[in-house]
């Protein structure tokens, strides 16, 4: 009897020391690779499977070594962050006729996720995987791509003379008001978590999951505002907007050098914009039929130059596509009533006589960037002239009464300030 248990004990001892040896096997040669955090007990092999030569150190989605355990997030492989299908589809539809390889030349190299480590950065010191910080998301979510607005960075023109000021990831920015949530210490993660990102949902946490509506506020007391508008139609303080993007393709043309102060996309292309603003958002209706901020996604003009001579029309308008979106620039203060109710430009309905830009004088096919005529929205619809006149430009008793109440409130605030001074 005794003998048997000794044998079992010896066997256990043997197995244990074998396992210890196997682990020592790594640490004998690899210092500082002990694991902390949640992966402490899983050993080395699940993440670094054996290869012919040694042990793997590759963590792309295809490799699956993270997904083997975290199967619930498998679907992140189908996310637009990885596939970029939305972008590809738009770009190819527009440029295919002119340059079949436009996407590969101009877009393929830019950011997309290919590995868990793109967001969960590897921390050398701890030898562990970090949870993403806001900064991690901004590696890709910058420039004309929702993200840097959250931390108060506005976009700039491509011309080299604007390349001064605040710099992040090799791009220069304008200092703008930060999102209140950023100021209060909220990260992207507070509203976008792993479950929603891998499911392909745009966000986990909506405004009303953290806030209750204070109906003492005049604007909040109007049902139409709460029912028909996204909260951020009022509370987005500014939005980066690019009106008109010029792509010039040079083939066998030395005169490309005269465009050297613009962004060099690659050997063939330069890019520039008609104008850029970081200003009060414009409004349209999104897919949920709610009023939402909207901005030009791609208003593309294209010129092809071969042997230093333009081929076909210069600055040909290829698309005038807009997109409803959520600028991450939330502040408490909003614009005043009249700015929304008596301002056609807010709904991209500016009259030609009120323009300051005259693009047709420069040979462009679009006469007014701030008028939705001949432009379209890829994920919603513009407010029509009729809707504006009937539903928004209202001088009802209710409107006037509430407007006066608002003015009165502001007046009281002013009095209070005066008294305190
Ligand atoms: C006999 C010494 C030795 C042992 C034991 C050993 N390694 Fe290595 N390993 C090396 C050397 C040498 C390199 C190359 C180092 C370098 O390039 O910096 C390396 C590289 C690696 C790399 C990086 C590979 C790359 O492509 O960059 C990983 C991951 C790795 N080892 C994992 C392991 C794991 C896991 C174990 C244990 C199961 C282990 N190693 C055991 C010597 C060893
Ligand atoms: C949760 C997964 C995970 C586990 C478990 C894990 N590693 Fe790593 N390891 C990584 C990641 C991620 C990297 C960084 C890869 C990169 O930068 O491309 C890495 C890098 C390494 C490297 C390359 C050198 C370095 O530190 O940059 C070595 C060597 C290594 N690991 C050894 C080990 C050993 C030994 C163990 C077991 C004690 C282990 N790893 C356990 C994920 C893991
Ligand atoms: C052998 C299985 C296994 C592998 C392989 C593995 N994990 Fe984990 N991971 C776990 C377990 C278990 C936990 C802890 C879960 C818990 O506590 O709910 C965890 C937790 C995490 C966490 C949360 C950490 C925290 O501090 O809350 C992250 C992020 C993570 N893993 C990412 C990765 C990534 C990225 C890889 C690939 C480099 C990877 N995991 C590979 C099993 C694994
Ligand atoms: C686009 C960025 C992004 C990518 C890519 C990404 N994650 Fe995450 N992950 C997050 C965010 C954001 C969180 C939430 C962090 C927090 O709660 O602070 C998170 C949390 C986690 C957690 C812990 C919390 C939980 O909800 O279980 C695990 C585990 C995890 N990720 C695994 C993975 C694995 C495995 C991969 C690769 C297949 C991956 N992640 C790729 C952004 C990403
Ligand atoms: C390596 C690059 C990269 C990183 C890092 C990254 N993203 Fe993305 N993200 C993308 C790309 C590419 C898209 C798709 C853009 C498109 O389709 O127009 C995207 C889209 C999104 C979307 C919209 C999804 C949809 O269905 O439309 C959200 C939300 C998002 N990212 C959040 C995050 C958050 C939060 C982080 C940080 C935890 C993060 N991303 C980190 C590249 C990245
Ligand atoms: C994850 C929870 C969360 C979500 C989701 C959220 N908020 Fe907040 N919000 C906060 C916190 C926390 C503060 C800071 C509160 C404070 O310090 O008084 C804040 C502050 C604000 C403020 C400023 C309040 C003040 O008194 O100055 C406004 C306005 C606001 N949020 C609007 C929104 C809108 C609009 C949305 C949806 C786009 C939203 N929030 C989504 C948590 C959240
Ligand atoms: C029609 C415009 C409008 C809409 C739509 C709107 N708000 Fe407001 N909101 C305001 C105004 C105006 C204030 C008060 C600003 C001030 O006091 O300076 C305010 C104040 C707030 C505050 C500050 C805290 C407080 O109670 O004093 C929060 C939080 C807030 N709104 C959240 C929301 C959320 C969540 C939604 C969507 C359900 C929303 N708002 C929709 C105009 C709007
Ligand atoms: C207070 C909550 C909150 C925070 C913090 C937040 N987001 Fe969002 N985000 C949202 C909501 C809500 C939406 C979806 C809006 C909608 O569809 O109505 C969204 C949408 C997006 C989108 C899709 C943009 C579009 O409308 O096309 C991207 C990309 C994104 N967020 C990235 C980020 C990044 C990167 C960060 C950090 C820099 C971040 N978000 C921080 C709530 C938040
Ligand atoms: C950010 C833009 C915006 C601001 C600021 C704003 N409104 Fe509105 N308001 C709208 C929109 C859009 C509608 C809905 C039109 C529709 O029905 O389609 C609306 C609807 C209304 C209605 C109609 C409600 C009904 O019962 O039919 C009244 C009244 C009104 N607003 C009054 C005001 C007053 C007073 C203020 C200032 C205290 C104000 N609004 C501020 C955009 C705004």
mmCIF file of N, CA and C and ligand atoms in Angstrom, residues 218-219 222-225 228-229 233-234 283 285 291 334-341 346-347 387 391-392 394 396 398-403 406, ligand 9:
data_model
loop_
_atom_site.group_PDB
_atom_site.id
_atom_site.type_symbol
_atom_site.label_atom_id
_atom_site.label_comp_id
_atom_site.label_asym_id
_atom_site.label_seq_id
_atom_site.Cartn_x
_atom_site.Cartn_y
_atom_site.Cartn_z
ATOM 1 N N UNK A 218 -35.259 75.208 -20.667
ATOM 2 C CA UNK A 218 -36.282 75.513 -21.668
ATOM 3 C C UNK A 218 -36.181 74.596 -22.886
ATOM 4 N N UNK A 219 -34.980 74.468 -23.419
ATOM 5 C CA UNK A 219 -34.798 73.631 -24.612
ATOM 6 C C UNK A 219 -35.234 72.191 -24.343
ATOM 7 N N UNK A 222 -39.137 71.256 -24.462
ATOM 8 C CA UNK A 222 -39.859 71.166 -25.748
ATOM 9 C C UNK A 222 -39.742 69.726 -26.283
ATOM 10 N N UNK A 223 -40.889 69.045 -26.353
ATOM 11 C CA UNK A 223 -40.872 67.616 -26.710
ATOM 12 C C UNK A 223 -40.163 67.335 -28.027
ATOM 13 N N UNK A 224 -40.445 68.184 -29.015
ATOM 14 C CA UNK A 224 -39.861 67.951 -30.344
ATOM 15 C C UNK A 224 -38.331 67.894 -30.254
ATOM 16 N N UNK A 225 -37.765 68.690 -29.389
ATOM 17 C CA UNK A 225 -36.302 68.698 -29.258
ATOM 18 C C UNK A 225 -35.793 67.346 -28.770
ATOM 19 N N UNK A 228 -37.099 64.440 -31.568
ATOM 20 C CA UNK A 228 -36.678 64.467 -32.971
ATOM 21 C C UNK A 228 -35.207 64.798 -33.179
ATOM 22 N N UNK A 229 -34.508 65.118 -32.078
ATOM 23 C CA UNK A 229 -33.105 65.504 -32.251
ATOM 24 C C UNK A 229 -32.187 64.605 -31.448
ATOM 25 N N UNK A 233 -27.043 67.026 -31.358
ATOM 26 C CA UNK A 233 -27.343 68.048 -32.366
ATOM 27 C C UNK A 233 -27.251 69.423 -31.709
ATOM 28 N N UNK A 234 -27.610 69.485 -30.429
ATOM 29 C CA UNK A 234 -27.467 70.742 -29.685
ATOM 30 C C UNK A 234 -26.125 70.837 -28.982
ATOM 31 N N UNK A 283 -26.831 70.789 -39.600
ATOM 32 C CA UNK A 283 -27.746 69.701 -39.243
ATOM 33 C C UNK A 283 -28.439 69.079 -40.450
ATOM 34 N N UNK A 285 -30.930 65.058 -41.274
ATOM 35 C CA UNK A 285 -31.560 63.939 -40.567
ATOM 36 C C UNK A 285 -30.767 62.667 -40.799
ATOM 37 N N UNK A 291 -32.617 64.702 -36.175
ATOM 38 C CA UNK A 291 -31.674 65.749 -36.537
ATOM 39 C C UNK A 291 -30.319 65.441 -35.920
ATOM 40 N N UNK A 334 -25.144 75.748 -25.578
ATOM 41 C CA UNK A 334 -25.536 75.484 -26.965
ATOM 42 C C UNK A 334 -25.786 76.823 -27.670
ATOM 43 N N UNK A 335 -26.079 76.750 -28.967
ATOM 44 C CA UNK A 335 -26.414 77.984 -29.673
ATOM 45 C C UNK A 335 -27.813 78.425 -29.250
ATOM 46 N N UNK A 336 -28.154 79.668 -29.550
ATOM 47 C CA UNK A 336 -29.474 80.179 -29.172
ATOM 48 C C UNK A 336 -30.550 79.778 -30.187
ATOM 49 N N UNK A 337 -31.799 79.897 -29.754
ATOM 50 C CA UNK A 337 -32.949 79.442 -30.544
ATOM 51 C C UNK A 337 -32.893 79.892 -32.012
ATOM 52 N N UNK A 338 -32.698 81.180 -32.226
ATOM 53 C CA UNK A 338 -32.806 81.721 -33.577
ATOM 54 C C UNK A 338 -31.743 81.155 -34.505
ATOM 55 N N UNK A 339 -30.622 80.787 -33.943
ATOM 56 C CA UNK A 339 -29.536 80.224 -34.736
ATOM 57 C C UNK A 339 -29.966 78.921 -35.415
ATOM 58 N N UNK A 340 -30.911 78.235 -34.806
ATOM 59 C CA UNK A 340 -31.436 77.022 -35.443
ATOM 60 C C UNK A 340 -32.741 77.292 -36.183
ATOM 61 N N UNK A 341 -33.548 78.196 -35.667
ATOM 62 C CA UNK A 341 -34.895 78.319 -36.221
ATOM 63 C C UNK A 341 -35.006 79.295 -37.377
ATOM 64 N N UNK A 346 -27.722 76.598 -41.535
ATOM 65 C CA UNK A 346 -27.565 75.518 -40.552
ATOM 66 C C UNK A 346 -28.023 74.169 -41.142
ATOM 67 N N UNK A 347 -28.985 74.216 -42.078
ATOM 68 C CA UNK A 347 -29.527 72.986 -42.676
ATOM 69 C C UNK A 347 -29.045 72.810 -44.114
ATOM 70 N N UNK A 387 -39.630 71.584 -45.626
ATOM 71 C CA UNK A 387 -39.584 71.215 -44.204
ATOM 72 C C UNK A 387 -39.075 72.375 -43.355
ATOM 73 N N UNK A 391 -41.657 73.549 -40.644
ATOM 74 C CA UNK A 391 -41.461 72.976 -39.307
ATOM 75 C C UNK A 391 -40.436 73.707 -38.465
ATOM 76 N N UNK A 392 -39.512 74.359 -39.115
ATOM 77 C CA UNK A 392 -38.406 74.932 -38.335
ATOM 78 C C UNK A 392 -38.506 76.449 -38.213
ATOM 79 N N UNK A 394 -40.417 78.708 -37.456
ATOM 80 C CA UNK A 394 -41.748 78.860 -36.861
ATOM 81 C C UNK A 394 -41.830 80.134 -36.022
ATOM 82 N N UNK A 396 -44.668 80.549 -34.002
ATOM 83 C CA UNK A 396 -45.881 80.250 -33.241
ATOM 84 C C UNK A 396 -45.828 80.955 -31.881
ATOM 85 N N UNK A 398 -46.150 79.593 -29.093
ATOM 86 C CA UNK A 398 -45.324 78.777 -28.200
ATOM 87 C C UNK A 398 -43.849 79.153 -28.372
ATOM 88 N N UNK A 399 -43.447 79.267 -29.634
ATOM 89 C CA UNK A 399 -42.046 79.613 -29.892
ATOM 90 C C UNK A 399 -41.701 80.953 -29.262
ATOM 91 N N UNK A 400 -42.551 81.949 -29.541
ATOM 92 C CA UNK A 400 -42.258 83.296 -29.058
ATOM 93 C C UNK A 400 -42.202 83.348 -27.530
ATOM 94 N N UNK A 401 -43.166 82.646 -26.922
ATOM 95 C CA UNK A 401 -43.221 82.655 -25.463
ATOM 96 C C UNK A 401 -41.937 82.059 -24.873
ATOM 97 N N UNK A 402 -41.546 80.919 -25.419
ATOM 98 C CA UNK A 402 -40.358 80.252 -24.874
ATOM 99 C C UNK A 402 -39.077 81.022 -25.200
ATOM 100 N N UNK A 403 -39.100 81.659 -26.373
ATOM 101 C CA UNK A 403 -37.937 82.446 -26.777
ATOM 102 C C UNK A 403 -37.743 83.606 -25.792
ATOM 103 N N UNK A 406 -36.443 82.480 -22.554
ATOM 104 C CA UNK A 406 -35.003 82.231 -22.656
ATOM 105 C C UNK A 406 -34.223 83.548 -22.531
HETATM 106 C C1 LIG B 9 -29.723 73.144 -32.384
HETATM 107 C C2 LIG B 9 -30.937 73.644 -33.025
HETATM 108 C C3 LIG B 9 -32.085 74.151 -32.207
HETATM 109 C C4 LIG B 9 -32.058 75.005 -31.120
HETATM 110 C C5 LIG B 9 -30.852 75.629 -30.454
HETATM 111 C C6 LIG B 9 -33.421 75.246 -30.762
HETATM 112 N N1 LIG B 9 -34.253 74.533 -31.575
HETATM 113 FE FE1 LIG B 9 -36.256 74.451 -31.418
HETATM 114 N N2 LIG B 9 -36.319 72.999 -32.839
HETATM 115 C C7 LIG B 9 -35.249 72.588 -33.583
HETATM 116 C C8 LIG B 9 -35.672 71.553 -34.464
HETATM 117 C C9 LIG B 9 -34.781 70.825 -35.478
HETATM 118 C C10 LIG B 9 -37.041 71.334 -34.220
HETATM 119 C C11 LIG B 9 -37.943 70.257 -34.808
HETATM 120 C C12 LIG B 9 -38.494 70.576 -36.143
HETATM 121 C C13 LIG B 9 -39.375 69.428 -36.599
HETATM 122 O O1 LIG B 9 -40.437 69.230 -36.033
HETATM 123 O O2 LIG B 9 -38.970 68.728 -37.521
HETATM 124 C C14 LIG B 9 -37.424 72.292 -33.201
HETATM 125 C C15 LIG B 9 -38.707 72.450 -32.702
HETATM 126 C C16 LIG B 9 -39.106 73.500 -31.912
HETATM 127 C C17 LIG B 9 -40.467 73.824 -31.592
HETATM 128 C C18 LIG B 9 -41.692 73.111 -32.111
HETATM 129 C C19 LIG B 9 -42.225 72.213 -31.064
HETATM 130 C C20 LIG B 9 -43.586 71.734 -31.364
HETATM 131 O O3 LIG B 9 -44.258 71.506 -30.374
HETATM 132 O O4 LIG B 9 -43.955 71.601 -32.517
HETATM 133 C C21 LIG B 9 -40.447 74.923 -30.779
HETATM 134 C C22 LIG B 9 -41.618 75.644 -30.165
HETATM 135 C C23 LIG B 9 -39.068 75.273 -30.598
HETATM 136 N N3 LIG B 9 -38.288 74.382 -31.289
HETATM 137 C C24 LIG B 9 -38.631 76.340 -29.850
HETATM 138 C C25 LIG B 9 -37.314 76.604 -29.566
HETATM 139 C C26 LIG B 9 -36.869 77.603 -28.640
HETATM 140 C C27 LIG B 9 -37.762 78.568 -27.891
HETATM 141 C C28 LIG B 9 -35.517 77.519 -28.584
HETATM 142 C C29 LIG B 9 -34.560 78.301 -27.717
HETATM 143 C C30 LIG B 9 -34.895 78.356 -26.314
HETATM 144 C C31 LIG B 9 -35.114 76.472 -29.506
HETATM 145 N N4 LIG B 9 -36.226 75.940 -30.081
HETATM 146 C C32 LIG B 9 -33.799 76.087 -29.747
HETATM 147 C C33 LIG B 9 -33.950 73.031 -33.485
HETATM 148 C C34 LIG B 9 -33.489 73.855 -32.473
#
